Structures are given as C-alpha cells and as structure tokens.
XYZ file of C-alpha atoms in Angstrom:
576
model
C 54.342 6.068 20.257
C 52.972 4.005 23.169
C 50.340 6.637 23.975
C 49.038 6.484 20.406
C 48.978 2.676 20.497
C 47.053 2.716 23.770
C 44.494 5.192 22.436
C 43.988 3.067 19.312
C 43.701 -0.118 21.394
C 41.096 1.385 23.748
C 38.976 2.486 20.793
C 39.229 -0.930 19.127
C 38.494 -2.771 22.390
C 35.321 -0.788 22.957
C 34.225 -1.489 19.381
C 35.014 -5.188 19.758
C 33.076 -5.396 23.018
C 29.993 -4.147 21.194
C 30.204 -7.125 18.833
C 30.389 -9.774 21.558
C 27.177 -11.754 21.973
C 25.223 -12.333 25.189
C 27.279 -15.383 26.151
C 30.318 -13.141 26.692
C 28.854 -10.757 29.273
C 31.743 -11.249 31.726
C 34.426 -10.614 29.100
C 32.531 -7.570 27.857
C 32.344 -6.192 31.416
C 36.089 -6.742 31.903
C 36.857 -4.861 28.671
C 34.686 -1.900 29.625
C 36.112 -1.819 33.157
C 39.718 -1.938 31.936
C 39.126 0.883 29.449
C 37.281 3.035 31.995
C 39.999 2.662 34.676
C 42.589 4.375 32.474
C 40.921 7.768 32.787
C 39.924 7.363 36.448
C 41.644 10.163 38.422
C 42.324 8.039 41.524
C 45.224 5.601 41.918
C 44.006 2.414 43.590
C 46.453 0.420 45.724
C 45.210 -3.102 46.588
C 46.771 -5.087 49.457
C 46.705 -8.752 48.534
C 47.728 -12.021 50.198
C 46.528 -15.101 52.117
C 44.644 -14.962 55.409
C 46.575 -14.018 58.553
C 49.441 -12.352 56.677
C 48.881 -8.978 58.362
C 47.315 -7.052 55.474
C 44.891 -5.047 57.630
C 47.585 -4.481 60.255
C 49.902 -3.097 57.569
C 47.233 -0.685 56.335
C 46.433 0.420 59.874
C 50.142 1.129 60.411
C 50.173 3.274 57.252
C 47.065 5.149 58.445
C 48.504 5.536 61.950
C 45.466 4.150 63.788
C 43.310 1.029 64.149
C 40.927 1.894 61.343
C 40.407 -1.525 59.754
C 39.275 -4.689 61.566
C 42.155 -6.922 62.662
C 42.403 -9.941 64.952
C 44.344 -13.144 65.552
C 41.846 -15.069 63.413
C 40.943 -14.298 59.757
C 38.854 -11.140 59.857
C 38.368 -9.120 56.669
C 35.212 -10.271 54.906
C 34.746 -7.541 52.278
C 36.772 -5.357 49.945
C 37.278 -2.204 52.020
C 38.294 0.896 50.055
C 39.924 3.670 52.099
C 39.543 7.158 50.590
C 40.244 10.714 51.667
C 37.647 12.524 53.743
C 37.795 15.437 56.215
C 36.416 13.284 59.038
C 36.585 9.513 59.670
C 33.391 7.866 58.494
C 32.153 4.602 56.976
C 29.772 4.030 54.086
C 28.168 0.616 53.585
C 26.464 -0.097 50.253
C 23.985 -2.970 50.347
C 23.151 -5.206 47.409
C 19.635 -3.735 47.261
C 21.100 -0.269 46.642
C 20.625 1.087 50.160
C 23.532 3.148 51.483
C 24.331 3.440 55.167
C 26.725 6.148 56.370
C 28.028 6.473 59.913
C 30.706 8.512 61.640
C 33.854 6.613 62.607
C 34.628 3.026 61.633
C 32.844 0.994 64.327
C 30.286 -0.306 61.818
C 33.037 -2.241 60.009
C 32.792 -4.852 62.750
C 29.196 -5.514 61.723
C 29.457 -5.350 57.943
C 33.051 -6.062 56.857
C 34.164 -9.076 58.882
C 33.590 -12.792 58.418
C 30.874 -14.506 60.421
C 31.429 -17.467 62.752
C 31.468 -19.815 59.744
C 34.077 -17.547 58.086
C 31.688 -16.419 55.384
C 31.266 -12.978 53.867
C 28.012 -11.091 54.319
C 25.862 -11.608 51.248
C 23.902 -8.363 51.707
C 26.947 -6.063 51.416
C 27.977 -4.844 47.949
C 30.715 -2.392 48.949
C 32.466 -0.822 51.921
C 34.186 2.567 51.866
C 36.076 4.263 54.676
C 36.999 7.958 54.624
C 40.066 9.220 56.517
C 41.899 12.580 56.631
C 45.329 11.053 55.865
C 47.953 12.935 53.747
C 48.582 9.902 51.504
C 44.899 9.686 50.651
C 44.725 13.409 49.968
C 47.249 12.906 47.155
C 44.656 10.832 45.314
C 45.583 7.360 46.492
C 42.903 4.817 47.424
C 43.944 1.932 49.668
C 42.004 -1.308 49.319
C 42.028 -4.015 52.001
C 41.050 -7.332 50.414
C 39.898 -10.555 52.085
C 42.555 -13.204 52.491
C 42.969 -15.816 49.787
C 43.296 -19.611 50.008
C 40.226 -20.024 52.227
C 36.977 -20.043 50.243
C 36.149 -19.762 46.549
C 33.834 -16.796 47.122
C 36.632 -14.778 48.726
C 39.073 -15.744 45.971
C 36.597 -14.708 43.264
C 36.046 -11.331 44.949
C 39.801 -10.750 45.272
C 40.471 -11.593 41.606
C 37.749 -9.195 40.455
C 39.032 -6.350 42.640
C 42.631 -6.858 41.527
C 41.599 -6.093 37.947
C 40.598 -2.587 39.073
C 43.841 -1.931 41.000
C 46.572 0.321 39.639
C 49.160 -1.026 42.085
C 49.165 -4.348 43.936
C 50.959 -4.796 47.263
C 51.476 -8.530 47.743
C 52.124 -9.297 51.409
C 54.466 -12.233 52.088
C 55.233 -14.151 55.266
C 58.999 -14.231 55.774
C 58.684 -17.521 57.658
C 57.290 -19.335 54.559
C 58.409 -17.209 51.672
C 56.538 -17.558 48.343
C 54.546 -20.730 48.819
C 53.331 -22.700 45.806
C 49.871 -21.126 46.097
C 51.400 -17.639 46.170
C 53.485 -18.348 43.064
C 50.405 -19.674 41.251
C 48.336 -16.648 42.247
C 51.113 -14.314 41.163
C 51.142 -15.936 37.737
C 47.441 -16.694 37.211
C 45.856 -13.710 38.928
C 48.359 -10.990 38.100
C 50.983 -11.653 35.433
C 48.668 -13.435 32.990
C 46.301 -10.445 33.159
C 49.063 -7.934 32.443
C 49.273 -6.710 36.058
C 52.951 -6.140 36.774
C 52.757 -3.030 38.935
C 53.468 -5.144 42.017
C 55.309 -4.371 45.258
C 56.248 -7.212 47.613
C 56.059 -6.449 51.347
C 57.561 -9.096 53.642
C 56.081 -9.357 57.144
C 57.055 -11.238 60.336
C 60.831 -11.027 59.920
C 60.954 -9.726 63.507
C 59.791 -13.166 64.690
C 62.752 -14.969 63.106
C 66.261 -15.670 64.350
C 68.990 -13.432 62.994
C 70.616 -16.224 60.957
C 67.289 -17.139 59.371
C 66.575 -13.500 58.588
C 69.855 -13.209 56.696
C 69.026 -16.289 54.641
C 65.553 -14.949 53.829
C 67.058 -11.592 52.836
C 69.158 -13.336 50.176
C 66.068 -15.066 48.788
C 64.190 -11.764 48.831
C 66.857 -10.032 46.775
C 66.661 -12.836 44.216
C 62.861 -12.468 44.114
C 63.082 -8.716 43.580
C 65.651 -9.052 40.794
C 63.777 -11.840 38.986
C 60.410 -10.067 38.941
C 60.101 -7.179 36.525
C 57.813 -4.476 37.909
C 56.561 -1.433 36.005
C 56.920 1.064 38.848
C 57.792 4.775 38.885
C 61.465 5.700 38.975
C 62.969 5.445 42.443
C 60.318 3.022 43.745
C 61.560 -0.444 44.694
C 59.459 -3.577 44.281
C 60.493 -5.050 47.662
C 60.101 -3.778 51.240
C 60.505 -5.412 54.637
C 57.886 -4.186 57.116
C 57.091 -5.726 60.495
C 53.429 -4.720 60.466
C 52.407 -5.175 64.117
C 55.513 -3.453 65.618
C 55.023 -0.666 63.053
C 51.409 -0.141 64.162
C 52.343 -0.154 67.838
C 55.104 2.367 67.185
C 52.712 4.650 65.320
C 50.097 4.478 68.059
C 52.751 5.408 70.637
C 54.347 8.080 68.438
C 57.712 6.272 68.651
C 59.474 7.326 65.440
C 62.629 5.315 66.179
C 60.640 2.095 66.568
C 58.622 2.893 63.455
C 61.840 3.343 61.470
C 63.204 0.049 62.790
C 60.010 -1.687 61.615
C 60.702 -0.632 58.012
C 57.434 1.278 57.594
C 58.858 4.713 56.553
C 60.495 3.234 53.440
C 57.153 1.910 52.192
C 55.451 5.194 53.057
C 58.049 7.105 51.040
C 57.399 4.867 48.038
C 53.642 5.466 48.213
C 54.264 9.183 48.701
C 56.355 9.247 45.518
C 53.624 7.414 43.616
C 50.954 9.794 44.901
C 52.956 12.874 43.904
C 53.069 11.639 40.305
C 49.305 11.302 39.986
C 49.010 14.767 38.469
C 50.929 13.479 35.452
C 48.360 10.738 34.814
C 48.798 6.992 34.850
C 51.847 6.078 32.748
C 51.207 4.106 29.587
C 53.840 1.523 30.487
C 51.600 0.497 33.413
C 48.230 0.459 31.642
C 49.155 -0.831 28.175
C 50.133 -4.380 29.328
C 46.725 -4.852 30.985
C 44.844 -3.760 27.881
C 47.088 -5.983 25.785
C 46.352 -9.007 28.019
C 42.591 -8.585 27.877
C 42.689 -7.889 24.130
C 44.240 -11.311 23.508
C 41.083 -13.019 24.795
C 38.804 -11.395 22.200
C 39.933 -12.695 18.750
C 39.111 -16.368 19.577
C 35.635 -15.325 20.733
C 35.026 -13.338 17.562
C 36.167 -16.311 15.511
C 33.701 -18.569 17.331
C 30.882 -16.170 16.458
C 32.021 -16.118 12.830
C 31.974 -19.913 12.721
C 28.491 -20.009 14.233
C 27.089 -17.614 11.633
C 28.794 -19.457 8.794
C 27.283 -22.879 9.509
C 23.844 -22.017 10.893
C 20.706 -21.076 9.008
C 17.968 -19.150 10.864
C 14.569 -20.806 11.135
C 11.811 -18.308 10.235
C 9.256 -20.383 12.149
C 11.244 -20.370 15.366
C 9.335 -18.276 17.901
C 11.514 -19.235 20.842
C 13.676 -16.134 20.576
C 10.622 -13.922 20.563
C 9.296 -15.619 23.687
C 12.648 -15.210 25.414
C 12.666 -11.516 24.569
C 9.148 -11.085 25.878
C 10.033 -12.778 29.153
C 13.166 -10.664 29.477
C 11.166 -7.532 28.764
C 8.676 -8.426 31.502
C 11.465 -9.081 34.015
C 13.227 -5.810 33.172
C 9.966 -3.884 33.501
C 9.298 -5.575 36.843
C 12.785 -4.728 38.106
C 12.442 -1.110 36.957
C 9.044 -0.708 38.623
C 10.422 -2.190 41.846
C 13.381 0.227 41.825
C 11.075 3.188 41.188
C 8.835 2.155 44.086
C 11.814 1.849 46.435
C 13.135 5.226 45.257
C 9.785 6.938 45.800
C 9.480 5.398 49.265
C 12.937 6.660 50.174
C 11.996 10.132 48.870
C 8.901 10.502 51.072
C 9.763 13.695 53.001
C 9.040 12.138 56.398
C 11.375 9.243 55.567
C 14.154 11.568 54.425
C 13.736 13.715 57.530
C 13.779 10.704 59.852
C 17.073 9.491 58.341
C 18.904 12.717 57.540
C 17.459 15.629 59.542
C 19.858 15.511 62.484
C 22.881 14.823 60.303
C 22.163 17.812 58.051
C 21.330 20.004 61.046
C 24.664 19.141 62.650
C 26.456 19.838 59.374
C 24.769 23.257 59.136
C 25.777 23.989 62.708
C 29.392 22.875 62.106
C 29.712 24.597 58.695
C 30.401 21.224 57.037
C 27.297 21.106 54.864
C 29.045 20.383 51.569
C 30.995 17.516 53.144
C 27.743 16.073 54.496
C 26.068 16.354 51.110
C 28.962 14.745 49.231
C 29.482 11.932 51.752
C 25.915 11.163 52.818
C 23.014 12.424 50.692
C 24.723 12.413 47.315
C 26.043 8.799 47.632
C 22.626 7.639 48.865
C 20.958 9.219 45.844
C 23.655 7.944 43.444
C 23.300 4.325 44.491
C 19.527 4.370 44.130
C 19.776 6.247 40.837
C 22.237 3.643 39.547
C 19.937 0.783 40.525
C 17.047 2.356 38.640
C 18.967 3.451 35.544
C 20.689 0.065 35.183
C 17.359 -1.541 34.274
C 16.913 0.932 31.430
C 20.489 0.346 30.251
C 19.837 -3.402 30.215
C 16.758 -2.828 28.084
C 18.732 -0.601 25.694
C 21.429 -3.241 25.288
C 18.930 -6.081 24.959
C 16.722 -4.341 22.392
C 19.534 -2.364 20.720
C 17.952 0.990 21.538
C 19.716 4.327 22.192
C 19.976 5.252 25.833
C 17.784 8.106 27.054
C 19.310 10.934 29.050
C 20.190 9.471 32.441
C 18.322 10.377 35.588
C 20.616 12.951 37.179
C 20.621 15.256 40.178
C 23.546 17.624 40.443
C 24.733 18.765 43.842
C 25.930 22.336 43.389
C 29.130 23.570 45.043
C 27.141 26.602 46.174
C 24.664 24.529 48.154
C 26.730 24.721 51.347
C 26.910 28.510 51.352
C 23.270 28.890 50.420
C 22.113 26.596 53.206
C 24.319 28.434 55.693
C 22.946 31.754 54.434
C 19.503 30.285 55.027
C 20.259 29.704 58.695
C 21.718 33.195 59.176
C 18.701 34.700 57.425
C 16.317 32.714 59.617
C 18.080 33.784 62.792
C 18.059 37.435 61.708
C 14.390 37.224 60.814
C 13.514 35.671 64.185
C 15.350 38.438 66.027
C 13.576 41.108 64.019
C 10.191 39.562 64.757
C 10.883 39.540 68.493
C 11.928 43.201 68.461
C 8.816 44.342 66.605
C 6.484 42.001 68.585
C 4.647 41.048 65.386
C 2.928 37.731 64.933
C 2.482 37.943 61.187
C 4.464 35.490 59.076
C 5.898 36.475 55.744
C 5.117 33.908 53.068
C 8.347 32.842 51.326
C 8.315 33.861 47.694
C 9.727 31.431 45.160
C 11.084 32.229 41.728
C 12.073 29.826 38.991
C 15.720 29.731 37.998
C 17.453 27.789 35.226
C 20.842 26.409 36.198
C 23.268 25.314 33.511
C 23.239 21.774 34.901
C 19.500 21.473 35.329
C 16.837 22.238 37.926
C 17.124 24.879 40.606
C 15.104 26.766 43.169
C 15.685 30.118 44.792
C 13.766 30.341 48.047
C 13.273 33.959 49.034
C 12.698 35.530 52.435
C 14.013 34.120 55.700
C 14.105 30.582 54.414
C 17.139 31.337 52.228
C 18.059 29.160 49.279
C 18.393 25.482 48.434
C 19.825 24.365 45.132
C 19.307 21.031 43.443
C 19.719 19.957 39.820
C 18.181 17.482 37.412
C 18.878 17.170 33.712
C 16.555 19.147 31.427
C 14.148 20.261 34.152
C 12.901 23.778 34.820
C 10.269 23.980 37.536
C 8.213 27.125 38.138
C 7.336 27.134 41.819
C 6.238 30.768 42.015
C 3.758 31.304 44.767
C 4.049 27.834 46.252
C 3.807 27.818 50.019
C 6.739 26.176 51.786
C 5.728 23.413 54.198
C 5.686 24.555 57.770
C 8.276 22.865 59.953
C 6.911 20.613 62.675
C 7.438 21.646 66.294
C 10.611 20.122 67.711
C 8.630 18.277 70.383
C 6.559 16.424 67.769
C 9.505 14.983 65.854
C 10.960 11.548 66.301
C 13.390 11.385 69.219
C 17.083 11.151 68.333
C 19.372 8.487 69.694
C 22.070 11.159 69.947
C 20.324 14.322 71.170
C 22.191 17.573 71.265
C 21.160 20.732 73.044
C 21.881 24.135 71.572
C 19.874 27.338 71.540
C 19.536 27.387 67.733
C 19.159 23.625 67.174
C 15.493 23.994 66.205
C 16.415 26.549 63.519
C 18.998 24.216 62.034
C 16.521 21.327 62.023
C 13.871 23.499 60.365
C 16.299 24.353 57.573
C 17.208 20.668 57.225
C 13.520 19.711 56.918
C 12.930 22.395 54.297
C 15.948 21.331 52.260
C 14.997 17.642 52.392
C 11.417 18.459 51.377
C 12.636 20.456 48.371
C 15.090 17.676 47.513
C 12.181 15.206 47.562
C 10.078 17.395 45.246
C 12.924 17.877 42.751
C 13.889 14.213 42.738
C 10.310 12.996 42.287
C 9.833 15.438 39.411
C 13.031 14.178 37.766
C 11.944 10.550 38.218
C 8.542 11.230 36.644
C 10.191 12.746 33.584
C 12.715 9.915 33.388
C 9.939 7.311 33.581
C 8.353 8.797 30.454
C 11.642 8.594 28.542
C 12.396 5.098 29.850
C 8.970 3.799 28.810
C 9.928 4.226 25.144
C 12.732 1.706 25.682
C 11.095 -0.622 28.197
C 8.030 -1.086 25.971
C 9.926 -1.687 22.755
C 7.743 -3.618 20.339
C 9.054 -7.130 19.801
C 8.653 -8.100 16.183
C 7.874 -11.586 14.961
C 10.887 -13.608 13.819
C 12.004 -13.064 10.270
C 14.580 -14.858 8.249
C 17.888 -13.084 8.117
C 18.898 -12.641 4.526
C 22.095 -14.190 3.334
C 23.395 -10.730 2.488
C 22.759 -9.429 6.004
C 24.364 -12.472 7.586
C 27.381 -12.161 5.314
C 27.703 -8.490 6.191
C 27.808 -9.391 9.905
C 30.412 -12.076 9.249
C 32.553 -9.571 7.338
C 32.316 -7.064 10.187
C 33.428 -9.672 12.717
C 36.274 -10.813 10.454
C 37.553 -7.284 9.849
C 37.412 -6.422 13.549
C 39.195 -9.642 14.486
C 41.920 -9.030 11.896
C 42.385 -5.413 12.967
C 42.624 -6.377 16.645
C 45.044 -9.248 15.942
C 47.362 -6.962 13.962
C 47.343 -4.323 16.719
C 48.100 -6.964 19.377
C 51.092 -8.114 17.336
C 52.257 -4.521 16.955
C 52.039 -3.867 20.723
C 53.677 -7.127 21.863
C 57.303 -6.010 21.187
C 56.646 -2.651 22.859
C 55.626 -4.154 26.201
C 58.138 -6.989 25.991
C-alpha cells in the first residue's frame, strides 16, 4: 500500500515540478532532488550539530584514524563526504568545475577548514574522501557537516545537505543538553521537512561528575522516548559516545577503552543499517519527506492560477522577448566558455602533465581501474556536467527537448587492456633486442563499435585502450600513433620514482591520454552540433495568448493541484 502511494506521489511531484514557473526554481530543485534520492543506491549518514560538539572527532573514531580535520577551535568548513575506496585519497571539486585528486587526506587542511576569519572557502564546491573501511564498503556514506550557530552561510549549507541525507546523527553536548537553538533546528530543519530518521549521540559525558551523569541519563531517556524515529528494527535512536576517548582508544588498539567510550554500540547500529541496504530504502523513511515537500506545492500552483485568471497579456510588450534574447546570449557565452575550458584541459600535453605519472604508477601497481574511476573519470564528469548544464538550461528556458548528453563511458575492461599493453610492449622490446633490429612496426588500428559508444583497438605492441562516447564510431585505420617523448625531455616530477620499466609505463600512459583526448574532442564536436539547435532557438515576437489557451493552462494547474491535494490527504494518516 505505502509503496504504491510513494510511486504515485513521486510521479505526481515530478509532473507538478514541471508546471512551476521560474520564480520557484529552488522549490523545483528540492522536488527533483527528493525524488532522485529515493533510487540512489548509497545510504547517506550526515553528522549534524553546533560547532565544537565533536562531530569530526566522532567520525574519526568510527573510521579508526585521524582522517578528518579536528582541533580545539571550530574547524570543518565544507561538507565532507566519506566514501569507500581501496586507498585513502581526497577529491576536491572547485566551483569552476576543476577536480583535484590527491592521495591521503592532507589536502583537507587546505580546502575543507575555515580560514582565520572562520569563513568557508568560496572556491570549493565539494569535498570527497575515500577510505577502505568496512562500514563504507556496505554502501554507507558518512558526511561531516560544518557546525551550526556560527554564520548564515554555514547554516544554509548544512540545511541543504540535510535534505539529501538518509539518516541524520545529531550530536549533543551532555553538559548543555538540547539547547533552545538545538530544539529549534530539530523542528525547523528536520521534523518540518519530514526528516525523522534521526539518531542522537551524546558527547562529553566523561567530563561530568557521576551524579550529574545520572541526572543527564534520565533526561536522555525522556528525549529518546518522546522523539519518534523511523529507524530499522533493533536500532536505537540514542547513544552515549565519548568521542575523544573513543578515538584515542582506536588509535591505540585498546578495545576495552573503546567499549567503555560507548563507540561499539553506535558502530553496531550503523552496521545493521548498512546490511539492510540491499533491501532498498524503506518506504516508511522516504514517504514522510516526499509528503512534507508535496505540501508546499499546492499553494504555489494556486498563486499561478490566480495570476493567470486576473492578468491579460499585452501583445505589444516586447520586454519578455528582450529578456529571452539576453538570457540566450548569456547561456551561449557560458557554453562557449565551458567548451574552451574543456578543450584546454584535453590538450594532450596538459593531460600528460597532470595525469601521466599517476596513470603510470597505477599501471605499475595493477590498480588502473581504480585510478580511472577515482581520478580521470571524475575529472571528466565534472567538466562534462558544467558544459551540459548550459544546454539543459537552454532546453528548460526555451521548452526544447534535450539532445543526447555528452558522454564518455569508462569500460570495465580498460584496466586489463592497459595492463596487456604494458606486457605487450615489454615483450616487443625484448624481442627487438634479441634480433638486433632497428625497424619499428607501425601500430595498426581498426575501428570497433562498442555497445556503449566509441572504441579503439590499438594493435601491435601498443596494446589496447578503450573509451566510449554516445553514438560515435571512429575509423582510425592506418593512423600513426604519436611517438612518446624521451623520458629526459618530459616535465620533472615532484615525486620521482626509479624503476627499470618506468619509461614503458609512462609511454603507455601518454598513449592512453592522447587517445582519450582525441575521443573526447570528437565527442565534444558532435555534441556542439546537437547543442547548437537548442542554443540558437529562434525567439518569436510576442503574440497574444488566446483566452482558450490561457483557460487550458488554468485547468491543467487546477487539476494538478486538486490531484496533489487529494493524494496528500490520503497519505497523511499513513505516515501519522
């Protein structure tokens, strides 16, 4: 019953969002985000609370190491998402679309902490940390949020991120339990938005006298019983964890001290949640959020109905046409700028300067697919998103169908093919030394159509490199592969490594990056042609909307509003 209601509500919400006018862009974005999160395979756990409550320390204790920045003064200045990865690494996404990936987490000190004026960095759009932790491998994502009650910018960021969380861990200070601000945030930021998958974690009880701790424990039990949480069976909504002692115990490997800190109980709860991910997100958790956001839409639809009912269009008004023309020029300018930045990034020498050594090391360590998925693919995806977003804006603004998105698939076979390339190169080099021949075999190239798009098969000792791009088939037969530069002529590395076959690995990296550049540039050229049809949409002169057309739009808004209102009333008793 509830699953059917949720499916119907998602469909109606998406339809309603399409009817909202341009003044409701934020509400429309919230609707789309809420609907999209339901089918997201990851389960996002956000740690939330005021500054200096030990949120980062708690997460570090769960991870078993000092991964996230922590200090005696307020530190966290960005939303840091911790995901599973085979090796610790950090990925910084800048507001201009540039993506910076580095091994370890040292770069967090530069990009994810507050400055001396306790302000967030304005050039950082997102921060992701990858760790090989068992909890993360289950599909959980841990999100460390900036502290609240300090600056409006931080509060706005926290509220936005909480809407995307599947579970909220609200950290409390046992010495000042549930302040007025915390109660207001709990109501305004969470409960009013249908977020009731909340776990309370109380910190700093170890700093209190025994008598005071007993009194706080009574108040905590009352809090837990009075707050109704939609959590999986067997998971409590209240845990007492002394975050700093827990972290110290984990760093020392002292299991007895870790147990005394209360950390294992919280870990067990998160483990139970992670093990249920294969069953999908339960409707009783997601339906209240959709219900809450749905309640904001009928009044907006009614306002649009009222506006259409009392206003008459002026056929001589050219202002709307001028606005559209200006918007079209700005969108075209933004698209051209994104294309230029993408092409600059794709210059082979630029790609090689940034990625050669990383790919060479990955080839050497047999971790090529991990490198592709964590470094090159995210870098491409962010730039692709920046470029495609301009076209999507034009489609929405001019009510045009979206062209096929610019896409480059990263095949699962790429790792093995690149590694085969290295082995083939080494074997070829050995054979040439034995025969004492100086002739070089020209690599033959044959076209190949991959189900997902564009592909190349590089013959001979160079092996194979596979890339994909929607609806592209490139015939490269007979094309000469670029000769790799001598190792001595390349840019020096800040982290040199010395191995007998390092030059071979770097040659394969250069070849792969060159082919990647060619495929991407070809895909961009094709996408530009498709995008031009939207970006250069002809803007017609203003015409008077007929009474019949206006009435038809009013009827559509009325019917949608009525349908949504009836469904909201039907769902209300189900969620209580």
